[in-house]
Coordinates of N, CA and C in Angstrom, one line a residue:
M193 N 117.2 153.7 79.1 CA 116.8 153.7 77.5 C 117.7 154.8 76.9
V194 N 118.4 155.2 77.6 CA 119.4 155.8 77.1 C 120.2 155.1 76.3
A195 N 120.8 154.3 77.4 CA 121.2 153.3 77.1 C 121.3 152.5 75.7
A196 N 120.2 151.8 75.5 CA 119.5 151.2 74.6 C 119.0 152.2 73.4
H197 N 118.8 153.8 73.6 CA 118.3 154.5 72.1 C 119.1 156.1 72.2
G198 N 120.5 156.1 73.2 CA 121.5 157.3 72.4 C 120.3 158.5 72.8
E199 N 120.7 159.1 71.8 CA 119.9 160.6 71.7 C 118.8 161.0 71.2
A200 N 118.4 159.5 71.0 CA 116.4 159.7 70.6 C 116.3 160.3 72.2
V201 N 116.5 159.7 73.5 CA 116.0 160.3 74.9 C 116.7 160.9 74.9
L202 N 116.1 162.1 75.9 CA 116.6 163.3 76.8 C 116.3 163.2 78.0
P203 N 116.5 162.2 79.2 CA 115.6 162.1 80.5 C 115.9 163.7 80.9
L204 N 114.8 164.2 81.6 CA 115.0 165.2 82.5 C 114.0 165.3 83.6
Q205 N 115.2 165.6 84.8 CA 114.0 165.4 86.1 C 113.2 166.7 86.5
L206 N 112.0 166.8 86.8 CA 111.3 168.0 86.6 C 110.3 168.0 87.7
D207 N 109.9 168.6 88.6 CA 108.7 169.2 89.0 C 108.0 170.6 88.7
V208 N 106.8 169.8 88.1 CA 106.1 170.6 87.7 C 105.6 172.0 87.9
T209 N 105.6 172.0 90.1 CA 105.2 173.0 90.5 C 106.2 174.0 90.3
D210 N 107.6 173.7 90.0 CA 108.1 174.6 89.9 C 108.3 175.4 88.2
K211 N 108.1 176.6 88.1 CA 107.1 177.4 86.8 C 109.1 177.2 86.0
A212 N 109.7 178.0 86.8 CA 111.3 178.3 86.2 C 111.7 177.0 85.7
A213 N 111.7 175.9 86.1 CA 112.1 174.7 86.1 C 111.5 173.9 84.3
V214 N 109.9 174.1 84.7 CA 109.5 173.5 83.5 C 109.6 174.3 82.4
F215 N 110.1 175.9 81.9 CA 110.5 176.6 81.2 C 111.7 176.0 80.8
E216 N 113.0 175.9 81.4 CA 114.2 175.7 81.4 C 114.2 174.0 80.5
S217 N 113.4 173.3 81.1 CA 113.4 171.8 80.7 C 113.0 171.8 78.9
V218 N 111.4 172.0 78.8 CA 111.1 172.5 77.8 C 112.3 173.5 76.8
K219 N 112.7 174.0 77.4 CA 113.8 174.5 76.2 C 114.5 173.5 75.7
R220 N 115.4 173.2 76.9 CA 116.3 172.0 76.5 C 115.9 170.7 75.9
A221 N 114.4 170.4 76.0 CA 113.9 169.5 75.2 C 114.2 170.0 73.2
K222 N 113.7 171.0 73.4 CA 113.5 171.9 72.1 C 114.8 171.7 71.4
E223 N 116.1 172.3 72.1 CA 117.3 172.5 71.6 C 117.9 171.0 71.3
H224 N 117.7 170.3 72.1 CA 118.2 168.5 71.8 C 117.5 167.8 70.3
F225 N 116.1 168.5 70.4 CA 115.5 167.4 69.4 C 115.1 168.2 68.3
G226 N 115.5 169.8 68.4 CA 115.1 170.5 66.9 C 113.9 170.8 67.2
R227 N 112.8 170.1 67.2 CA 111.4 170.8 67.5 C 110.6 169.7 68.6
L228 N 109.6 170.2 68.6 CA 108.7 169.6 69.7 C 107.3 169.0 68.9
D229 N 106.8 168.0 68.5 CA 105.9 167.7 68.2 C 104.5 167.4 68.8
V230 N 104.8 166.5 70.1 CA 104.1 165.9 71.1 C 104.2 166.0 72.1
I231 N 103.2 166.8 73.3 CA 103.4 167.5 74.6 C 102.2 166.8 75.3
V232 N 102.5 166.0 76.2 CA 102.1 164.5 76.8 C 101.9 165.7 78.5
N233 N 100.9 166.1 78.7 CA 100.6 166.7 80.5 C 100.2 165.4 81.1
N234 N 101.3 164.6 81.4 CA 100.8 163.9 83.0 C 100.8 163.8 84.5
A235 N 101.2 164.7 84.9 CA 101.8 165.1 86.0 C 100.5 165.1 87.1
G236 N 100.4 164.4 88.4 CA 99.0 164.6 88.9 C 99.0 163.5 89.8
Y237 N 98.4 163.7 90.9 CA 97.8 163.2 92.0 C 96.5 163.3 92.5
A238 N 96.3 162.4 93.4 CA 94.7 162.1 93.7 C 95.0 162.8 95.3
Q239 N 94.4 164.3 96.0 CA 94.0 164.2 97.5 C 92.8 163.7 97.5
I240 N 92.5 162.8 98.7 CA 91.4 162.5 98.8 C 90.9 162.8 100.5
G241 N 89.6 163.0 100.1 CA 89.1 163.6 101.4 C 88.0 164.2 101.2
A242 N 86.8 164.4 102.6 CA 85.9 165.3 102.2 C 85.6 166.4 102.2
I243 N 85.1 167.3 102.0 CA 85.6 169.1 101.9 C 85.8 169.4 103.3
E244 N 85.0 168.6 104.2 CA 85.0 169.4 105.7 C 86.4 168.9 106.2
E245 N 87.1 167.8 105.6 CA 88.3 167.2 106.5 C 89.4 167.9 105.4
L246 N 89.5 168.3 104.2 CA 90.7 168.9 103.4 C 91.1 170.3 104.7
T247 N 92.6 170.4 104.5 CA 93.0 171.4 104.8 C 93.3 172.3 104.1
E248 N 93.7 173.8 104.4 CA 93.6 174.7 103.4 C 95.1 174.5 102.3
R249 N 96.2 173.8 103.1 CA 97.1 173.6 102.3 C 97.1 172.4 101.4
Q250 N 96.2 171.2 102.0 CA 96.0 170.3 100.8 C 94.9 170.6 99.9
L251 N 94.0 171.8 100.1 CA 93.7 172.5 98.8 C 94.2 172.8 97.9
R252 N 95.1 173.7 98.3 CA 96.0 174.7 97.6 C 96.9 173.4 96.9
D253 N 97.9 173.1 97.6 CA 98.4 171.8 96.9 C 98.4 171.2 95.7
Q254 N 96.8 170.8 96.0 CA 96.1 169.8 94.5 C 96.0 170.3 92.8
P255 N 95.4 171.6 93.2 CA 95.4 172.5 92.2 C 96.9 173.1 91.5
E256 N 97.7 172.8 92.3 CA 99.2 173.5 92.2 C 99.9 172.5 91.1
T257 N 99.6 171.1 91.5 CA 100.4 170.3 90.8 C 99.5 169.9 89.6
N258 N 98.3 169.7 89.5 CA 97.4 169.0 88.7 C 96.8 169.9 87.8
L259 N 96.5 171.6 88.0 CA 96.1 172.9 86.9 C 98.0 173.5 86.7
F260 N 98.3 174.3 87.9 CA 98.7 174.9 87.6 C 100.1 174.2 86.8
G261 N 100.5 173.1 87.3 CA 101.9 172.6 86.4 C 101.4 172.1 85.0
A262 N 100.0 171.8 84.9 CA 100.2 171.7 83.4 C 99.7 173.0 82.3
V263 N 99.3 174.1 83.2 CA 99.2 175.7 82.4 C 100.8 176.1 82.2
W264 N 102.1 175.5 83.1 CA 103.3 176.2 82.9 C 103.9 175.4 81.6
V265 N 103.4 173.9 81.6 CA 103.9 173.3 80.8 C 103.5 173.7 79.3
I266 N 102.3 174.1 79.2 CA 101.7 175.0 77.9 C 102.5 175.9 77.8
Q267 N 102.1 176.4 78.4 CA 102.8 178.2 78.2 C 104.2 177.9 77.7
A268 N 105.1 176.9 78.7 CA 106.3 176.8 77.8 C 106.6 176.5 76.4
A269 N 105.7 175.5 76.2 CA 105.9 174.9 74.6 C 104.9 175.3 73.7
L270 N 104.0 176.6 73.8 CA 103.1 177.0 72.6 C 104.1 177.6 72.0
P271 N 104.7 178.6 72.4 CA 105.8 179.7 71.6 C 106.1 178.5 70.4
Y272 N 107.0 177.4 70.6 CA 107.3 176.6 69.7 C 106.7 176.2 68.8
L273 N 105.7 175.7 69.4 CA 104.5 174.6 68.2 C 103.6 176.0 67.3
R274 N 103.6 177.2 67.9 CA 103.2 178.2 67.0 C 104.0 178.6 65.8
E275 N 105.4 178.6 66.5 CA 106.4 179.0 65.3 C 106.2 177.7 64.2
Q276 N 106.4 176.9 64.7 CA 106.2 175.6 63.7 C 104.7 175.4 63.0
R277 N 103.9 176.1 63.5 CA 102.7 176.0 63.6 C 101.9 174.4 63.0
S278 N 102.5 173.8 64.0 CA 102.2 172.4 64.4 C 102.2 171.5 65.7
G279 N 101.8 170.6 66.0 CA 101.9 170.0 67.3 C 100.8 169.2 68.0
H280 N 100.7 168.4 68.9 CA 99.2 168.1 69.6 C 99.6 168.1 71.0
I281 N 99.1 168.9 71.7 CA 99.0 168.5 73.5 C 98.1 167.6 73.8
I282 N 98.5 166.7 74.6 CA 98.1 166.0 75.1 C 97.7 166.5 76.4
Q283 N 96.6 166.4 77.2 CA 96.4 166.7 78.3 C 95.6 165.0 79.0
L284 N 96.0 164.9 80.1 CA 95.8 163.5 81.1 C 95.0 163.9 81.7
S285 N 93.3 164.1 81.8 CA 92.3 164.4 82.6 C 91.7 162.9 83.5
S286 N 90.7 162.7 83.6 CA 90.1 161.4 84.4 C 88.8 161.5 83.9
A287 N 88.4 160.1 84.1 CA 87.0 159.9 84.2 C 86.5 160.9 85.4
A288 N 87.1 161.3 86.1 CA 87.1 162.2 87.7 C 86.8 163.9 87.2
G289 N 87.1 164.1 86.0 CA 87.1 165.7 85.4 C 85.8 165.6 84.4
V290 N 84.6 164.6 84.5 CA 83.6 165.2 84.0 C 82.2 164.7 85.1
I291 N 82.3 163.6 86.0 CA 81.8 163.3 86.8 C 82.3 163.5 88.7
A292 N 81.7 163.6 89.6 CA 82.2 163.8 91.0 C 81.9 162.8 91.6
M293 N 82.4 162.0 92.8 CA 82.1 161.5 93.7 C 82.2 162.2 95.0
P294 N 81.9 161.6 95.8 CA 82.5 162.0 97.4 C 83.5 161.6 98.0
L295 N 84.3 162.5 98.5 CA 85.6 162.1 99.1 C 86.8 162.2 98.1
G296 N 86.4 163.0 97.0 CA 87.0 163.0 96.0 C 86.9 164.8 95.2
G297 N 86.5 165.9 96.2 CA 86.1 167.4 95.9 C 87.6 167.7 95.3
A298 N 88.7 167.9 96.1 CA 89.8 168.7 95.5 C 90.3 168.1 94.0
Y299 N 90.1 166.9 94.1 CA 90.8 165.9 92.9 C 90.1 166.5 91.8
H300 N 88.5 166.2 91.8 CA 87.7 166.4 91.0 C 87.6 167.7 90.5
A301 N 87.8 169.1 91.1 CA 88.0 170.7 91.3 C 89.1 170.6 89.9
S302 N 90.3 169.8 90.2 CA 91.5 170.2 89.5 C 91.2 170.0 88.1
K303 N 90.8 168.3 88.3 CA 90.7 167.9 86.9 C 89.1 168.6 86.4
W304 N 88.2 168.9 86.6 CA 87.1 169.9 86.3 C 87.7 171.1 85.5
A305 N 88.7 171.5 86.7 CA 89.6 173.0 85.7 C 89.9 172.5 84.7
L306 N 90.8 171.3 84.5 CA 91.7 171.0 83.4 C 90.7 170.7 82.2
E307 N 89.7 170.7 82.1 CA 88.8 170.2 81.1 C 88.7 171.5 81.1
G308 N 88.2 172.3 81.2 CA 87.3 173.7 81.1 C 88.9 174.6 80.3
L309 N 90.1 174.4 80.9 CA 91.0 175.2 80.3 C 91.5 174.9 79.2
N310 N 91.4 173.5 79.0 CA 92.3 172.5 77.8 C 91.3 172.8 76.3
E311 N 90.0 173.1 76.6 CA 88.7 173.0 75.8 C 88.7 174.8 75.0
A312 N 89.1 175.1 76.1 CA 89.2 177.2 75.8 C 90.8 177.2 75.0
L313 N 92.0 176.4 75.8 CA 93.0 176.4 74.6 C 92.7 175.7 73.1
A314 N 91.8 174.6 73.1 CA 91.6 174.0 71.8 C 91.2 175.7 70.3
G315 N 90.1 176.2 71.1 CA 89.9 177.0 70.5 C 90.8 177.9 70.2
E316 N 91.7 178.6 71.0 CA 92.8 179.6 70.7 C 94.1 179.0 69.7
V317 N 94.7 178.0 70.0 CA 95.7 177.1 69.3 C 95.0 176.8 67.9
A318 N 93.8 176.3 67.7 CA 93.3 175.8 66.3 C 93.9 176.2 65.2
D319 N 93.8 177.8 65.0 CA 94.5 179.1 63.9 C 95.9 178.6 63.6
F320 N 96.8 178.1 64.6 CA 98.5 177.6 64.7 C 98.2 175.9 64.2
G321 N 97.4 175.5 63.5 CA 97.8 174.3 63.2 C 98.4 173.1 64.3
V322 N 97.7 173.6 65.6 CA 97.9 172.5 66.9 C 96.7 172.2 67.4
K323 N 96.6 171.0 67.7 CA 95.7 170.5 68.2 C 95.8 170.0 69.7
V324 N 94.7 169.8 70.8 CA 94.8 169.3 72.0 C 93.5 168.2 71.8
T325 N 94.3 167.2 73.0 CA 93.4 166.1 73.1 C 93.1 166.3 74.5
I326 N 91.8 166.0 75.4 CA 92.0 166.0 76.6 C 91.5 164.1 76.5
I327 N 92.4 163.3 77.1 CA 92.0 161.9 77.7 C 91.5 162.0 79.0
E328 N 90.2 161.1 79.4 CA 89.6 161.2 80.1 C 90.3 159.5 80.6
P329 N 91.2 158.9 81.6 CA 91.1 157.5 81.9 C 90.1 157.0 83.0
G330 N 89.7 155.6 82.8 CA 89.1 155.2 84.3 C 90.3 155.0 85.2
G331 N 90.2 153.8 85.8 CA 91.2 153.3 86.4 C 91.5 152.0 85.8
F332 N 93.1 152.7 85.9 CA 94.8 151.9 85.5 C 95.3 151.1 86.3
A333 N 95.9 150.0 85.8 CA 97.0 149.5 86.8 C 98.0 149.9 86.8
T334 N 98.5 150.9 87.5 CA 99.3 151.8 87.0 C 100.8 151.4 88.5
R335 N 100.0 150.9 89.7 CA 101.0 150.4 91.1 C 101.3 149.2 91.3
D336 N 102.4 148.5 90.5 CA 103.1 147.5 90.5 C 101.8 146.5 90.3
G337 N 101.2 146.5 89.1 CA 100.0 146.2 88.4 C 98.9 145.5 89.3
K338 N 98.5 146.7 90.3 CA 97.3 146.5 91.2 C 96.4 147.3 90.6
N339 N 95.4 147.1 90.6 CA 94.0 148.4 90.5 C 94.5 149.2 91.9
P340 N 94.5 150.8 91.7 CA 94.5 151.5 92.4 C 93.0 151.8 93.0
D341 N 93.0 151.8 95.0 CA 91.6 151.8 95.6 C 91.9 153.5 95.9
P342 N 91.2 153.9 95.6 CA 90.9 155.6 95.6 C 91.3 156.0 97.1
L343 N 90.1 155.1 97.9 CA 90.2 155.3 99.4 C 91.7 154.8 99.7
A344 N 92.5 154.3 99.3 CA 93.5 153.6 100.2 C 94.6 154.4 99.5
N345 N 95.0 155.0 98.7 CA 96.1 155.2 97.8 C 96.3 156.6 97.6
G346 N 97.1 157.4 97.3 CA 97.4 158.9 97.2 C 97.4 159.9 98.5
H347 N 97.0 160.8 98.7 CA 97.0 162.0 99.9 C 96.1 161.6 100.6
M348 N 96.0 161.5 101.5 CA 94.6 161.2 102.7 C 94.6 162.0 103.7
A349 N 93.7 162.6 103.7 CA 93.2 163.9 104.6 C 92.8 163.3 106.0
Q350 N 93.0 164.2 106.7 CA 92.7 163.3 108.6 C 91.3 162.9 108.6
P351 N 90.9 162.0 108.9 CA 89.7 161.5 109.0 C 89.0 161.8 109.7
D352 N 87.7 162.3 109.2 CA 86.6 162.7 110.5 C 85.9 161.4 110.9
P353 N 85.5 161.0 112.2 CA 84.8 160.0 112.2 C 83.3 159.9 111.6
A354 N 82.6 161.5 111.3 CA 81.6 161.5 111.2 C 81.7 161.0 109.5
Y355 N 82.5 161.1 108.9 CA 82.2 161.0 107.5 C 82.9 159.1 107.4
D356 N 83.0 158.8 108.4 CA 83.0 157.0 108.3 C 82.2 156.0 107.7
A357 N 81.2 156.3 107.5 CA 80.3 155.1 107.0 C 80.0 155.3 105.7
L358 N 80.5 156.8 105.6 CA 80.6 156.9 104.0 C 81.9 156.6 103.2
R359 N 82.7 156.4 103.8 CA 83.8 155.7 103.6 C 84.4 154.1 103.3
R360 N 83.0 153.8 104.5 CA 83.0 152.0 104.4 C 82.0 151.7 102.9
R361 N 80.7 152.4 102.4 CA 80.1 152.2 101.7 C 81.2 152.7 100.3
L362 N 82.2 153.5 100.1 CA 82.8 153.9 99.0 C 83.6 152.7 99.0
G363 N 84.4 152.4 100.1 CA 85.2 151.2 100.2 C 85.0 150.1 99.6
A364 N 83.9 149.7 100.2 CA 83.3 148.3 99.3 C 83.0 148.0 98.1
L365 N 83.0 149.3 97.4 CA 82.9 149.5 95.7 C 83.9 149.5 94.9
A366 N 85.2 150.1 96.0 CA 86.4 150.1 95.1 C 86.7 148.8 94.5
G367 N 87.3 148.9 93.4 CA 88.3 148.0 92.6 C 86.8 147.3 91.5
R368 N 85.5 147.6 91.7 CA 84.8 146.9 90.6 C 85.1 147.3 89.4
Q369 N 85.0 148.5 89.2 CA 85.6 149.0 87.9 C 86.5 148.1 87.3
P370 N 86.8 147.3 86.2 CA 88.4 146.8 85.5 C 89.2 147.9 85.3
A371 N 90.0 147.1 85.7 CA 91.8 148.0 85.5 C 92.1 147.6 84.2
G372 N 92.4 148.9 84.1 CA 93.1 149.0 82.6 C 94.5 148.7 82.3
D373 N 95.4 148.0 81.3 CA 96.9 148.0 81.1 C 97.6 149.0 80.8
P374 N 98.2 149.8 81.0 CA 99.0 150.6 80.8 C 99.7 150.6 79.4
A375 N 100.2 149.4 79.3 CA 101.0 149.0 78.2 C 100.5 149.7 77.0
A376 N 98.4 149.0 77.2 CA 97.6 149.2 75.9 C 97.3 150.9 75.9
A377 N 97.3 151.2 76.7 CA 97.0 152.4 77.0 C 97.9 153.7 76.3
A378 N 99.6 153.1 76.4 CA 100.5 154.1 75.6 C 100.3 153.8 74.3
Q379 N 99.5 152.3 73.9 CA 99.9 152.0 72.4 C 98.4 152.8 71.9
A380 N 97.2 152.8 72.6 CA 95.9 153.8 72.1 C 96.6 155.5 71.8
L381 N 97.6 155.9 73.0 CA 98.1 157.2 72.5 C 98.7 157.5 71.7
L382 N 99.7 156.4 71.3 CA 100.3 156.6 70.0 C 99.3 156.7 68.5
K383 N 98.3 155.8 68.3 CA 97.4 155.9 67.3 C 96.7 156.9 67.2
L384 N 96.3 157.6 68.7 CA 95.6 158.8 69.2 C 96.5 160.3 68.4
V385 N 97.9 160.4 68.5 CA 98.5 161.4 67.9 C 99.0 161.2 66.6
D386 N 98.6 160.2 65.8 CA 98.9 159.8 64.4 C 97.5 159.9 63.6
S387 N 96.8 160.3 64.5 CA 95.3 160.6 63.6 C 95.4 161.9 62.8
G388 N 94.7 162.0 61.7 CA 94.9 163.0 61.3 C 93.8 163.6 61.4
N389 N 92.7 163.5 62.4 CA 91.3 164.4 63.0 C 91.2 163.8 64.1
P390 N 92.1 164.1 65.2 CA 92.2 163.8 66.7 C 90.9 164.7 67.9
P391 N 90.1 163.4 68.7 CA 89.4 164.1 68.9 C 89.7 165.3 70.5
L392 N 88.3 166.3 70.6 CA 89.2 166.9 71.8 C 89.1 166.1 73.3
R393 N 88.1 165.2 73.1 CA 88.2 164.5 74.4 C 87.6 162.9 74.1
V394 N 88.2 162.1 74.5 CA 88.0 160.4 74.4 C 88.3 159.7 75.8
L395 N 87.9 158.8 76.1 CA 87.7 157.9 77.1 C 89.1 156.9 76.9
F396 N 89.6 156.6 78.3 CA 91.0 155.1 78.1 C 90.1 154.8 78.8
G397 N 90.2 153.6 78.4 CA 89.3 152.1 79.3 C 88.0 152.0 79.5
L398 N 87.8 151.0 79.9 CA 86.4 150.3 79.9 C 85.6 150.3 81.3
G399 N 84.3 150.8 81.3 CA 83.8 150.4 82.7 C 82.7 151.7 83.2
F400 N 83.5 153.2 82.6 CA 83.1 154.4 82.9 C 82.2 155.1 81.7
Y401 N 82.1 154.4 80.7 CA 81.3 155.3 79.4 C 79.9 154.9 80.0
P402 N 79.2 153.9 80.6 CA 78.1 153.8 80.8 C 77.4 154.5 82.0
M403 N 78.4 154.7 82.9 CA 78.2 155.9 84.2 C 78.2 157.2 83.3
L404 N 78.8 157.5 82.4 CA 79.1 159.1 82.1 C 77.8 159.1 80.8
Q405 N 77.1 158.2 80.1 CA 75.7 158.4 79.7 C 74.9 158.9 80.3
Q406 N 74.9 157.9 81.7 CA 73.8 158.1 82.6 C 73.9 159.8 83.4
A407 N 75.1 160.1 83.6 CA 75.6 161.3 84.0 C 75.0 162.5 83.5
Y408 N 75.3 162.3 82.1 CA 75.2 163.5 81.4 C 73.6 163.4 81.1
A409 N 72.5 162.4 80.6 CA 71.4 162.2 80.4 C 70.1 163.1 81.6
D410 N 70.8 162.5 83.1 CA 70.4 163.0 84.5 C 71.0 164.4 84.1
R411 N 71.5 165.3 83.4 CA 72.0 166.7 83.6 C 71.0 167.2 82.7
L412 N 70.7 167.0 81.5 CA 69.8 167.4 80.3 C 68.8 167.3 81.0
K413 N 68.2 166.2 81.9 CA 66.7 166.4 82.5 C 66.5 167.3 83.5
T414 N 67.4 167.3 84.0 CA 67.1 167.9 85.0 C 67.4 169.4 84.6
W415 N 68.3 170.1 84.2 CA 68.0 171.5 83.3 C 66.5 171.6 82.7
A416 N 66.1 170.5 81.8 CA 64.9 170.4 81.3 C 63.8 170.6 82.8
D417 N 64.0 170.2 83.2 CA 62.7 169.7 84.4 C 62.4 171.0 85.3
W418 N 63.6 172.2 85.0 CA 63.6 173.2 85.4 C 63.7 174.8 84.9
Q419 N 63.3 174.7 83.5 CA 63.4 175.5 82.5 C 62.4 176.7 82.7
D420 N 61.1 176.3 83.4 CA 60.3 177.2 83.9 C 61.1 178.4 84.9
L421 N 61.4 177.5 85.7 CA 62.0 178.1 86.8 C 63.7 179.0 85.9
S422 N 64.4 178.5 85.5 CA 65.2 179.6 84.5 C 65.0 180.3 83.7
A423 N 63.3 180.3 83.1 CA 62.7 181.2 82.6 C 62.1 182.7 83.3
E424 N 62.0 182.3 84.6 CA 61.7 183.5 85.6 C 62.9 183.9 85.8
A425 N 64.1 183.0 86.3 CA 65.4 184.0 86.9 C 65.6 184.5 85.8
H426 N 65.5 184.8 84.6 CA 66.0 185.5 83.4 C 65.2 187.2 83.4
G427 N 63.4 187.1 84.2 CA 63.3 188.2 84.1 C 62.3 188.5 82.8
K428 N 61.5 190.1 83.0 CA 60.9 190.3 81.5 C 62.2 191.1 81.0
P429 N 62.8 191.0 79.6 CA 63.6 191.7 79.1 C 63.1 192.9 79.0
D430 N 63.9 194.0 78.9 CA 63.4 195.5 78.1 C 63.3 195.6 77.1
Q431 N 62.4 196.1 76.5 CA 61.7 196.2 75.3 C 63.5 196.8 74.3
E432 N 64.1 197.5 74.6 CA 65.6 197.4 74.1 C 66.4 196.3 73.9
D433 N 66.0 195.3 74.6 CA 66.9 194.0 74.6 C 66.0 193.2 73.6
R434 N 65.4 193.8 73.4 CA 64.4 192.8 72.1 C 65.1 192.6 70.7

């Protein structure tokens, strides 16, 4: 890309778990281009395993990349975006950031955390003219054109036979969601950052929207069904609180 586009491209090797390296790379990008317009937080991986199977190291490493890596990039870029009073932070989350499935607890925890972090961030930086969008992709064919099987790729915990039946059931369901085209997603991302009023959240890909609709409908129904207990848990307010 450098050969084709010259100084319009600045490739920098970066491990997002290295906070100092993140700040240095963002600084170099700002110095090279003169400004920063779009920040795309995309680094991440999926740790797979039942909660009981995960080691402490695996549990700590997952948010180290998926959550803290994103935080360091945001913290490094925000002073420049605030100064120029413009910019757009794009956070790659996942459909796994709003629903959870067995064997993905560590990954879900990191993505759910990213969802809350970036929603709070959007409210903090709006007055500076900085926009935030959380992209929630479904499955995309990012590994040699193949739809990734979440039970066969990424980081796997040492399996406990107690969960073998669950793994077989989930394995039988893997690959049923249509795999998205990464090139099409890139074009959609460009359209998103060119929008004058981008959304806080947007799904990328097909297949998960009906599942998410049902998940949110179920949550609302559960909260409504248990409202009596919710009121009981509140207790009787003191007269001064009224």
